[in-house]
Amino acid sequence: MSKKDLKKSQEEWNKKKYKKTVDRFGERKKEFKSDSDRPIKPLYTPLDIEDIDYEDKINYPGLFPFTRGVYPTMYRSKLWTMRQYAGFGNARETNERFRYLLEQGQTGLSVAFDLPTQIGYDSDHPLARGEVGKVGVAIDTLADMEVLFDQIPLDEVSTSMTINAPASVLLAMYMVVAEKQGVSSEELAGTIQNDILKEYIARGTYIFPPEPSLRIITDIFDYCSKEMPKFNTISISGYHIREAGSNAVQELAFTIADGIEYVQAAVDIGMDVDQFAPRLSFFFNAQMDFFEEIAKFRAARRLWAEIMEDRFGAEKDKSKMLRFHTQTAGSALTAQQPMNNIMRVTLQALSAVLGGTQSLHTNSYDEALGLPTEESVKIALRTQQVLAHESGAADTIDPMAGSYYVESLTDRFVKEAKEYIDKIDDLGGMAKAIESGYVQREIQESAYQVQKKIENNDKVVVGVNKFTEEEEKKADNLLKVDPEVENEQIKGLKNIKEKRNEKEVNDALEKVRKAAKNEENLMYPIIEAVKAYASIGEISNVLRDEFGEYEAQYI
Amino acid sequence: MDKKIKVLIAKPGLDGHDRGAKVIARGLKEAGMEVVYTGLRQTPEQIVRSAVQEDVDVIGLSILSGAHTHLFPEIMKRLEESDREDIKVIAGGIIPEGDHKELKELGIEAVFQPGTPISEIVEFIEKEVK
């Protein structure tokens, strides 16, 4: 059928069928809008995707611009990595949880660190009181890291570490533990989050100001390109931006804009883009608007590929491939009727799979109430296994391609994200845009609008503002972190400090200071300091002295 | 005209999740209250000092890290030491149900779960501060 005929038949359907029926029966809502507040048409047809050239904008899996997936075979060869984020209490307890998850069929590790570790404080720091081992595992020195990975062969698993401001210290510890296991750094696979820009925007575990922070990051890029070729040097994260309240378009745009800032920083110090870009990775959120989420993932790949080619002149295909981890949305979990969260997580996880994710964390249904139990974590993992082995979603590549709706959404996401990126370029790049408060304001505005919609019942959340129950059944058996963990951790640290060679530690810390002053790559002296059992607080304090601390502006 | 109710929204501890804190701050403002937001990583001492300096009627504590069992008693103790037990304290975030009783015994007026409408919090504050 020709385009003209199609236009005519669609108009006819619209007039004779659709409008007539609406006139008689009406529609459920006055207006249908997506999660990112865009109008949704009643029907999508070939006319909505007529301007999208298949080879140019979609193409085959493994071919530029990778809209259909970064690999030619996708899940037909290898399923995504099932990677549950875990960590609590001390290294011993977390090690046990890791080994439990591996026994249950999990295929990769993901370490949650406690807040003092993430902000570069030792467990005995006054600000660490009450926080030790709470939202993750407490790590002070190499000794804790040795326990954390005890009996876990680091040449067989890949490990993701959610660590940002002190990423170089934890990466150094991981390498040294591997070395002690007899595993060389070239063999190590995994990811460090190492994404400081989104800490300023949304997550809050920053230490240093942007400029030295970017330098620490590019030091890691440089070091890993030489010594750890299989390790992802950064996980550029939209996840937390979304959790802070952005919509899907903003999540995509701000994440890619962060990515641009990092690539530019590395290029500015003279690195060759094809030398480090293949090890950049991404991290997205999977929220409730099923089709928008799928489109977001597909659009992210196309957008990044185009930017790497056009803006940075990348030549290697690998430099243009956007590989990503997904986590289902914590903010979509409800404290009310918590079992409903299992269904929410299933839908979100399916969108990530249909979006071609490389790895996935599914949330546990009880996380709006507290730390997940072993039982709830197992259900979350089983959800992935059902999707992988029973749903058929993994059996053909990018099954949503060609959907008039999803393709038109994908195209729209690319266009709208580009508009944001242009605006950020005008502000002088992402670091400047954050400094000006622009990005934070955009996110806060979206967050507030969503809250208002829920309160006005314009947005239904089952069990919260509709289908509510008087007597809520609370999830019991919440996991509790033993308050003794903090005291034990502090005792352990004191013990290490007594046993180690103090002169060796001080010399190593001096070398870190010298490298910080002289713009030498920080990774080398940090590895030496870690080997001498210098603590994360001691190393971070040297850098605090040299670099200063970031102070957030509140708007 | 009645004096505006003044609220300090505070983030004790190290967690950086302040979406809830900021949304509540704005919601309370739109409901006609005067709101001060402390920003992240506030110690109990800093929070009480701000509350006293700003002479607020209410402190709203937002915490998602699980450190409330340590930090909230500190805050309540310092309020008492400053003779400002008249300031009402409410809390929200990820605070397990099992801890609510203990927190209320400390003198915390209410603990709000995720999903609580802002209107409910506004109503509560207006009733408490009369």
XYZ file of C-alpha atoms in Angstrom:
685
model
C 0.000 0.000 0.000
C 1.325 3.416 -0.867
C 1.878 6.106 1.708
C -0.932 8.163 0.273
C -3.391 5.293 0.450
C -2.338 4.545 3.993
C -2.868 8.120 5.048
C -6.308 8.005 3.550
C -7.292 4.716 5.144
C -6.016 5.870 8.506
C -8.017 9.067 8.316
C -11.040 7.020 7.418
C -10.572 4.640 10.313
C -10.083 7.581 12.602
C -13.256 9.309 11.478
C -15.607 6.411 10.919
C -14.521 3.987 13.572
C -12.433 5.537 16.321
C -14.066 8.935 16.790
C -17.540 7.460 16.493
C -16.853 4.970 19.224
C -15.279 7.593 21.444
C -18.331 9.768 20.937
C -20.554 6.968 22.137
C -18.526 5.447 24.930
C -15.863 8.029 25.761
C -12.358 7.175 26.962
C -11.055 6.211 30.410
C -9.030 9.384 30.774
C -9.252 12.938 29.536
C -5.685 12.682 28.297
C -3.273 9.771 28.039
C 0.278 10.671 28.953
C 3.484 8.718 29.321
C 5.629 8.654 32.417
C 7.735 11.480 30.992
C 4.570 13.486 30.472
C 4.355 13.125 26.682
C 0.955 12.612 25.045
C 0.221 9.070 23.881
C -1.763 8.637 20.683
C -4.551 6.085 20.558
C -2.844 4.211 17.743
C 0.574 4.024 16.104
C 0.847 2.948 12.472
C 3.471 2.720 9.721
C 3.004 6.463 9.244
C 4.674 7.090 12.594
C 7.883 5.432 11.537
C 7.998 6.300 7.847
C 10.943 8.683 8.293
C 13.080 6.195 10.202
C 15.550 4.590 7.841
C 16.193 0.996 8.930
C 19.881 0.724 8.130
C 20.665 4.251 9.197
C 18.826 4.444 12.506
C 18.049 0.882 13.550
C 20.169 -1.623 11.630
C 21.148 -5.162 12.606
C 22.375 -6.203 16.054
C 26.106 -5.644 16.379
C 26.100 -2.982 13.671
C 26.199 0.805 14.036
C 24.218 2.523 15.572
C 23.478 -0.627 17.602
C 19.821 0.233 18.236
C 18.959 -3.487 18.174
C 21.772 -4.527 20.484
C 25.543 -4.350 20.782
C 26.203 -8.004 19.955
C 25.208 -9.956 16.839
C 23.628 -12.826 18.785
C 22.567 -11.152 22.043
C 20.878 -13.542 24.517
C 20.864 -16.460 22.071
C 24.559 -16.976 22.880
C 24.746 -15.716 26.412
C 22.066 -14.487 28.782
C 22.530 -11.209 30.600
C 24.524 -11.375 33.821
C 22.252 -11.768 36.815
C 23.890 -9.481 39.295
C 22.225 -8.775 42.635
C 23.603 -5.814 44.567
C 24.422 -6.999 48.067
C 26.393 -6.017 51.109
C 25.726 -5.417 54.766
C 27.438 -5.655 58.091
C 30.994 -6.827 57.976
C 33.012 -8.491 55.254
C 32.426 -11.959 56.701
C 28.609 -11.695 56.550
C 28.674 -10.230 53.065
C 31.044 -12.940 51.891
C 28.483 -15.483 53.085
C 25.666 -13.713 51.190
C 27.834 -13.621 48.043
C 28.530 -17.317 48.225
C 24.842 -18.027 48.820
C 23.893 -16.005 45.733
C 26.512 -17.755 43.592
C 25.190 -21.134 44.764
C 21.664 -20.022 43.739
C 22.817 -19.451 40.185
C 23.737 -15.781 40.250
C 26.405 -15.111 37.666
C 28.148 -11.962 38.846
C 28.797 -10.096 42.083
C 27.821 -6.571 42.957
C 29.206 -5.019 46.109
C 27.287 -2.507 48.197
C 29.584 -0.546 50.501
C 28.442 1.242 53.615
C 28.278 5.035 53.590
C 31.490 5.717 55.533
C 33.409 3.620 52.971
C 31.688 5.457 50.109
C 32.654 8.826 51.547
C 36.187 7.819 52.457
C 35.837 7.649 56.251
C 37.189 4.856 58.396
C 34.733 3.060 60.654
C 36.138 4.880 63.684
C 35.486 8.370 62.272
C 32.955 10.380 64.340
C 30.692 10.849 61.296
C 30.626 7.086 60.762
C 28.826 6.463 64.040
C 25.608 4.557 63.477
C 26.348 4.069 59.779
C 28.918 1.262 59.847
C 27.729 -1.774 57.897
C 24.238 -0.340 57.426
C 23.629 0.147 53.699
C 26.528 -2.011 52.644
C 29.653 -3.694 53.818
C 32.242 -1.784 55.830
C 35.725 -1.775 54.321
C 38.592 -0.046 56.093
C 41.695 -1.784 54.851
C 42.888 -4.512 52.529
C 42.288 -6.970 55.373
C 38.500 -6.491 55.041
C 38.677 -6.928 51.298
C 40.580 -10.201 51.733
C 37.718 -11.528 53.849
C 35.075 -10.180 51.466
C 36.359 -12.294 48.569
C 37.524 -15.272 50.566
C 36.964 -18.516 48.599
C 35.557 -16.600 45.636
C 37.772 -17.177 42.591
C 38.252 -13.738 41.058
C 39.288 -15.174 37.701
C 35.836 -16.772 37.375
C 33.394 -14.127 38.562
C 32.981 -10.573 37.424
C 32.519 -8.043 40.201
C 30.770 -4.731 40.116
C 31.560 -2.245 42.858
C 29.323 0.693 43.656
C 32.050 3.059 44.654
C 32.646 6.537 43.353
C 34.721 9.179 45.123
C 37.217 6.616 46.540
C 36.915 4.247 43.546
C 40.661 4.125 42.984
C 41.260 2.862 46.530
C 38.733 0.036 46.260
C 39.910 -0.878 42.775
C 43.457 -1.077 44.115
C 42.303 -3.325 46.970
C 40.477 -5.609 44.557
C 43.562 -5.968 42.392
C 45.781 -6.746 45.334
C 43.359 -9.387 46.671
C 43.316 -10.972 43.206
C 47.098 -10.886 43.066
C 47.190 -12.744 46.388
C 44.843 -15.341 44.891
C 47.275 -15.701 41.999
C 45.023 -13.902 39.520
C 46.693 -11.255 37.393
C 45.027 -7.919 36.775
C 44.722 -8.572 33.023
C 42.279 -11.365 33.812
C 40.017 -9.366 36.092
C 36.513 -8.624 34.877
C 34.070 -6.267 36.493
C 33.075 -2.655 36.890
C 33.657 0.221 39.238
C 30.932 2.854 39.281
C 33.413 5.733 39.421
C 30.802 8.253 38.236
C 31.207 11.371 40.325
C 29.022 13.746 38.316
C 25.830 11.948 39.236
C 26.915 12.072 42.892
C 26.740 15.863 42.731
C 23.440 15.649 40.860
C 21.604 12.943 42.725
C 23.359 10.460 44.964
C 25.366 12.548 47.368
C 28.489 10.489 48.125
C 30.988 12.999 46.790
C 34.209 13.993 48.531
C 36.312 16.246 46.303
C 35.367 19.126 43.977
C 34.675 18.334 40.301
C 38.066 19.182 38.836
C 40.282 16.869 40.929
C 37.505 14.286 40.841
C 37.617 14.211 37.058
C 41.380 13.883 37.239
C 41.090 10.845 39.555
C 38.705 9.325 37.036
C 40.930 9.894 34.040
C 43.857 8.450 36.026
C 41.787 5.292 36.378
C 40.966 5.262 32.644
C 44.635 5.577 31.853
C 45.791 2.981 34.365
C 43.208 0.375 33.354
C 43.793 0.809 29.639
C 47.339 -0.354 30.344
C 46.969 -2.807 33.227
C 43.355 -4.030 33.473
C 42.070 -4.281 29.931
C 38.951 -6.309 30.788
C 37.692 -4.094 33.589
C 34.972 -1.488 33.029
C 36.504 1.706 34.293
C 33.252 3.548 34.886
C 29.543 2.930 35.000
C 27.932 6.151 33.864
C 24.757 6.081 35.827
C 21.303 7.333 35.078
C 19.889 5.093 37.770
C 20.238 7.558 40.616
C 19.197 10.519 38.507
C 15.937 8.685 37.872
C 15.574 7.705 41.514
C 16.014 11.361 42.422
C 12.901 12.017 40.406
C 13.837 12.679 36.788
C 11.697 11.312 34.001
C 12.960 8.841 31.389
C 14.039 11.461 28.859
C 16.002 13.383 31.490
C 17.602 10.182 32.736
C 18.808 9.408 29.230
C 19.922 12.941 28.416
C 21.770 13.660 31.661
C 23.520 10.300 31.646
C 24.753 10.722 28.107
C 25.791 14.298 28.932
C 27.800 12.963 31.890
C 29.392 10.490 29.494
C 30.344 13.287 27.129
C 32.021 15.177 29.998
C 34.148 12.150 30.953
C 35.206 11.423 27.383
C 36.061 15.087 26.881
C 38.126 15.124 30.094
C 40.137 12.125 28.928
C 40.595 13.528 25.434
C 41.718 16.829 26.984
C 44.601 15.144 28.787
C 45.691 13.644 25.499
C 44.238 10.159 25.623
C 43.227 8.497 22.375
C 39.477 7.934 22.440
C 39.729 4.391 21.079
C 42.152 3.523 23.844
C 39.693 4.009 26.714
C 36.164 4.256 25.273
C 35.659 0.491 24.843
C 35.731 0.121 28.656
C 33.108 2.742 29.419
C 29.839 1.233 30.595
C 26.443 2.572 31.602
C 23.798 1.961 34.231
C 20.099 2.664 33.792
C 16.903 2.440 35.778
C 13.924 0.307 34.746
C 10.744 2.095 35.813
C 7.067 1.321 35.322
C 6.216 2.775 31.878
C 7.029 -0.423 30.034
C 7.255 0.849 26.455
C 9.023 4.083 27.303
C 11.674 2.138 29.152
C 12.318 -0.210 26.243
C 12.551 2.767 23.918
C 14.927 4.533 26.305
C 17.402 1.639 26.270
C 17.295 1.359 22.490
C 17.636 5.117 22.070
C 20.598 5.204 24.466
C 22.574 2.867 22.231
C 21.870 4.853 19.087
C 22.542 8.194 20.723
C 25.876 7.144 22.225
C 27.065 5.516 18.997
C 26.300 8.681 17.037
C 27.984 10.913 19.607
C 31.120 8.790 19.804
C 31.430 8.804 16.040
C 30.415 12.362 15.195
C 31.624 14.272 18.209
C 34.710 12.322 19.265
C 35.723 10.659 16.011
C 35.891 7.186 17.523
C 36.885 4.583 14.989
C 36.602 1.251 16.775
C 33.122 -0.224 16.922
C 33.728 -1.081 20.562
C 34.183 2.588 21.383
C 30.689 3.277 20.085
C 28.863 0.422 21.782
C 26.810 1.380 24.793
C 26.856 -1.581 27.166
C 24.745 -1.219 30.266
C 23.596 -2.612 33.572
C 20.001 -2.160 34.694
C 18.412 -2.072 38.093
C 14.692 -2.037 38.665
C 13.382 1.151 40.268
C 13.702 1.361 44.028
C 11.413 4.374 44.059
C 8.609 2.340 42.450
C 8.529 -0.045 45.393
C 5.707 0.567 47.823
C 5.668 0.034 51.548
C 1.944 -0.713 51.241
C 0.997 -4.249 50.152
C 4.673 -5.045 49.542
C 3.998 -8.307 47.703
C 2.718 -6.225 44.765
C 6.307 -5.168 44.257
C 7.135 -8.613 42.881
C 4.905 -7.888 39.876
C 6.321 -4.399 39.458
C 9.849 -5.772 39.437
C 8.889 -8.429 36.880
C 7.576 -5.838 34.424
C 10.536 -3.553 34.922
C 12.974 -6.419 34.488
C 11.211 -7.511 31.299
C 11.602 -4.022 29.871
C 15.334 -4.197 30.564
C 15.599 -7.566 28.850
C 13.607 -6.358 25.849
C 15.869 -3.301 25.886
C 18.972 -5.480 25.575
C 20.670 -5.014 28.937
C 24.044 -6.678 29.621
C 23.350 -7.262 33.300
C 20.442 -6.874 35.651
C 19.626 -6.397 39.311
C 16.056 -7.060 40.353
C 14.938 -5.405 43.586
C 13.478 -7.347 46.467
C 9.851 -6.707 47.310
C 10.567 -5.613 50.897
C 13.067 -2.839 50.165
C 10.683 0.030 50.928
C 10.596 -1.377 54.452
C 14.225 -2.150 55.160
C 17.097 -4.365 54.062
C 16.038 -7.382 51.984
C 16.063 -10.821 53.533
C 17.651 -13.905 51.976
C 14.156 -15.090 51.037
C 13.119 -11.887 49.257
C 16.461 -11.648 47.455
C 15.939 -15.184 46.210
C 12.525 -14.329 44.752
C 14.094 -11.358 42.997
C 16.737 -13.597 41.449
C 14.147 -16.234 40.518
C 12.209 -13.508 38.683
C 15.178 -13.079 36.359
C 15.493 -16.807 35.909
C 11.823 -17.118 34.924
C 12.234 -14.313 32.405
C 15.374 -15.912 31.030
C 14.202 -19.487 30.782
C 10.405 -19.470 30.584
C 9.147 -16.266 28.961
C 10.800 -16.609 25.557
C 11.889 -12.970 25.754
C 15.523 -14.023 25.378
C 15.042 -16.275 22.373
C 15.016 -13.766 19.560
C 16.966 -10.527 19.306
C 15.237 -7.225 20.043
C 11.693 -8.550 19.601
C 10.131 -5.088 20.024
C 11.794 -3.692 16.909
C 9.315 -2.731 14.246
C 6.581 -1.966 16.737
C 5.173 1.287 15.425
C 4.889 2.580 18.972
C 8.289 1.491 20.260
C 10.158 2.620 17.144
C 8.520 6.025 17.173
C 9.212 6.369 20.901
C 12.846 5.364 20.362
C 13.244 8.039 17.731
C 11.538 10.632 19.898
C 13.821 9.815 22.852
C 16.910 10.386 20.712
C 15.584 13.740 19.507
C 14.489 15.003 22.905
C 17.680 13.877 24.640
C 19.674 15.752 21.987
C 17.769 18.930 22.811
C 18.788 18.602 26.450
C 22.388 17.878 25.469
C 22.452 21.012 23.282
C 21.204 23.022 26.215
C 23.920 21.542 28.460
C 26.550 22.316 25.817
C 25.317 25.904 25.850
C 25.813 26.007 29.606
C 29.427 24.901 29.089
C 29.140 21.151 29.662
C 27.804 18.979 32.415
C 30.143 20.058 35.239
C 29.102 23.679 34.637
C 25.436 22.746 34.267
C 25.569 21.030 37.652
C 27.359 23.979 39.204
C 24.625 26.295 37.959
C 21.982 24.051 39.537
C 20.208 23.605 36.209
C 20.247 19.803 36.202
C 19.163 19.496 39.838
C 16.301 21.946 39.286
C 15.020 20.009 36.276
C 15.013 16.795 38.317
C 13.390 18.338 41.392
C 10.642 19.811 39.286
C 9.843 16.405 37.771
C 9.939 14.730 41.172
C 7.492 17.218 42.590
C 5.124 16.935 39.636
C 5.003 13.142 40.033
C 4.219 13.492 43.744
C 1.421 15.928 42.957
C -0.022 13.586 40.341
C -0.103 10.754 42.836
C -1.753 12.933 45.462
C -4.356 14.170 42.981
C -4.973 10.614 41.827
C -3.862 11.510 38.298
C -1.379 8.692 38.589
C -2.507 5.421 40.089
C -0.209 3.482 42.393
C -1.957 0.251 43.347
C -2.215 -0.120 47.096
C -1.148 3.489 47.699
C -3.875 5.698 46.242
C -6.177 3.034 44.819
C -7.171 -0.451 45.944
C -5.889 0.408 49.383
C -6.460 -1.815 52.387
C -7.186 -0.787 55.942
C -5.160 -3.477 57.663
C -1.814 -3.649 55.968
C 0.060 -6.867 56.309
C 3.606 -5.864 57.082
C 6.543 -7.848 55.866
C 8.145 -9.289 58.945
C 11.552 -10.819 59.522
C 13.351 -7.748 58.237
C 17.059 -8.134 58.165
C 18.765 -6.344 61.028
C 22.370 -5.356 61.104
C 23.779 -6.272 64.469
C 24.847 -3.083 66.301
C 27.919 -4.988 67.431
C 29.208 -4.875 63.831
C 30.361 -1.295 64.358
C 32.357 -2.073 67.485
C 33.904 -5.167 65.932
C 34.815 -3.252 62.814
C 36.511 -0.541 64.854
C 38.358 -3.163 66.876
C 39.487 -4.895 63.688
C 40.818 -1.633 62.289
C 42.722 -0.910 65.485
C 44.225 -4.367 65.309
C 45.468 -3.884 61.757
C 46.921 -0.499 62.638
C 48.901 -2.083 65.464
C 50.232 -4.913 63.314
C 51.237 -3.034 60.174
C 54.558 -1.363 59.516
C 53.924 2.302 60.331
C 56.916 3.618 58.407
C 55.874 1.755 55.314
C 52.390 3.233 55.612
C 53.641 6.789 56.046
C 56.070 6.527 53.154
C 53.317 5.160 50.935
C 50.926 7.949 51.934
C 53.636 10.524 51.200
C 53.943 9.085 47.711
C 50.197 9.461 47.225
C 50.531 13.099 48.258
C 53.419 13.670 45.887
C 51.506 12.157 42.976
C 48.487 14.296 43.801
C 50.640 17.435 43.764
C 52.661 16.514 40.699
C 49.812 15.351 38.487
C 51.262 11.847 38.316
C 48.867 8.926 37.943
C 47.465 8.295 41.418
C 46.717 4.615 40.896
C 50.325 3.456 41.327
C 51.006 5.014 44.752
C 47.485 4.109 45.930
C 48.178 0.449 45.171
C 51.367 0.670 47.246
C 49.504 2.314 50.125
C 46.803 -0.342 50.032
C 49.437 -3.082 50.124
C 50.895 -1.501 53.252
C 47.406 -1.711 54.817
C 46.836 2.034 54.802
C 43.133 2.595 55.409
C 40.624 4.137 53.064
C 40.256 7.045 55.500
C 43.994 7.694 55.580
C 44.342 7.666 51.822
C 41.229 9.825 51.356
C 42.474 12.307 53.940
C 45.704 12.847 52.042
C 43.619 13.618 48.974
C 41.284 15.850 51.015
C 44.349 17.855 52.072
C 45.477 18.252 48.507
C 42.168 18.631 46.679
C 39.773 20.130 49.217
C 36.161 19.069 49.688
C 33.064 19.716 47.625
C 30.328 21.832 49.105
C 26.869 21.424 47.685
C 24.644 24.384 46.928
C 21.030 23.932 47.914
C 18.300 25.449 45.888
C -2.808 36.962 60.834
C -1.375 33.789 62.276
C 2.348 33.415 62.376
C 3.629 31.005 59.714
C 4.611 27.553 60.948
C 8.346 27.137 60.557
C 9.877 23.763 59.701
C 13.454 22.542 59.457
C 13.834 19.633 57.052
C 17.058 17.858 57.989
C 19.148 15.003 56.602
C 21.025 13.393 59.503
C 23.782 10.929 58.747
C 25.606 10.233 55.533
C 22.971 9.084 53.074
C 22.472 11.195 49.994
C 18.874 10.339 49.185
C 17.135 13.670 49.439
C 14.367 13.365 46.878
C 11.838 12.868 49.660
C 13.269 15.676 51.784
C 13.126 18.125 48.887
C 9.642 17.107 47.776
C 8.325 17.486 51.337
C 10.112 20.821 51.742
C 8.417 22.163 48.658
C 5.053 20.660 49.576
C 5.113 22.272 53.013
C 6.089 25.597 51.467
C 3.165 25.414 49.098
C 0.943 24.678 52.076
C 1.991 28.046 53.491
C 4.750 27.053 55.895
C 8.217 28.508 56.121
C 10.766 25.780 55.375
C 14.521 25.553 55.813
C 16.388 22.611 54.292
C 19.734 21.740 55.882
C 21.304 19.814 53.008
C 23.098 16.498 53.323
C 25.335 14.951 55.994
C 24.194 16.836 59.042
C 25.353 15.816 62.495
C 22.826 15.822 65.371
C 24.657 18.850 66.740
C 24.330 20.789 63.481
C 20.650 19.934 63.168
C 19.765 21.081 66.661
C 21.865 24.207 66.284
C 20.040 25.117 63.051
C 16.675 24.388 64.627
C 17.401 26.628 67.593
C 18.939 29.418 65.502
C 16.053 29.395 63.061
C 13.612 29.051 65.944
C 11.512 26.454 64.171
C 8.317 24.839 65.359
C 9.019 21.484 63.783
C 12.012 19.387 62.728
C 11.395 16.861 59.948
C 14.124 14.230 59.835
C 14.640 12.307 56.598
C 16.836 9.235 56.713
C 17.229 6.179 54.516
C 20.503 4.716 55.739
C 19.311 2.842 58.806
C 21.374 4.995 61.152
C 18.256 6.445 62.803
C 18.575 4.198 65.849
C 21.867 5.892 66.628
C 21.250 9.425 65.376
C 17.702 10.129 66.537
C 18.409 9.627 70.258
C 21.376 12.018 69.871
C 19.156 14.653 68.322
C 16.505 14.302 71.019
C 19.142 14.486 73.737
C 20.595 17.690 72.326
C 17.174 19.259 71.994
C 16.583 18.537 75.645
C 19.977 19.999 76.566
C 19.079 23.155 74.641
C 15.770 23.387 76.500
C 13.909 23.187 73.246
C 11.797 20.127 73.837
C 8.899 22.242 72.620
C 10.115 21.746 69.049
C 8.107 18.889 67.551
C 10.108 16.217 65.756
C 8.743 14.042 62.958
C 10.569 11.563 60.740
C 10.345 9.819 57.390
C 12.379 7.682 54.995
C 13.157 3.997 55.258
C 12.457 3.334 58.918
C 11.352 -0.214 59.671
C 8.013 -0.583 61.444
C 9.732 -2.444 64.272
C 11.643 0.702 65.243
C 8.644 3.036 65.382
C 7.694 2.307 68.961
C 11.189 2.957 70.241
C 11.369 6.242 68.324
C 8.036 7.412 69.642
C 9.203 6.679 73.163
C 12.094 9.025 72.498
C 9.576 11.767 71.865
C 9.366 11.641 68.074
C 5.775 12.567 67.281
C 5.298 10.572 64.103
C 7.166 8.350 61.674
C 5.856 8.553 58.111
C 6.248 5.631 55.721
C 7.108 5.964 52.007
C 3.940 6.765 50.086
C 2.506 9.134 52.688
C 0.684 12.020 50.977
C 2.102 15.464 51.726
C -1.401 16.572 52.693
C -1.369 14.069 55.550
C 1.915 15.492 56.843
C 0.638 19.059 56.508
C -2.471 18.153 58.460
C -0.421 16.472 61.156
C 1.890 19.454 61.577
C -0.978 21.947 61.680
C -2.676 19.913 64.358
C 0.503 19.577 66.443
C 1.540 23.207 66.230
C -1.380 25.091 67.603
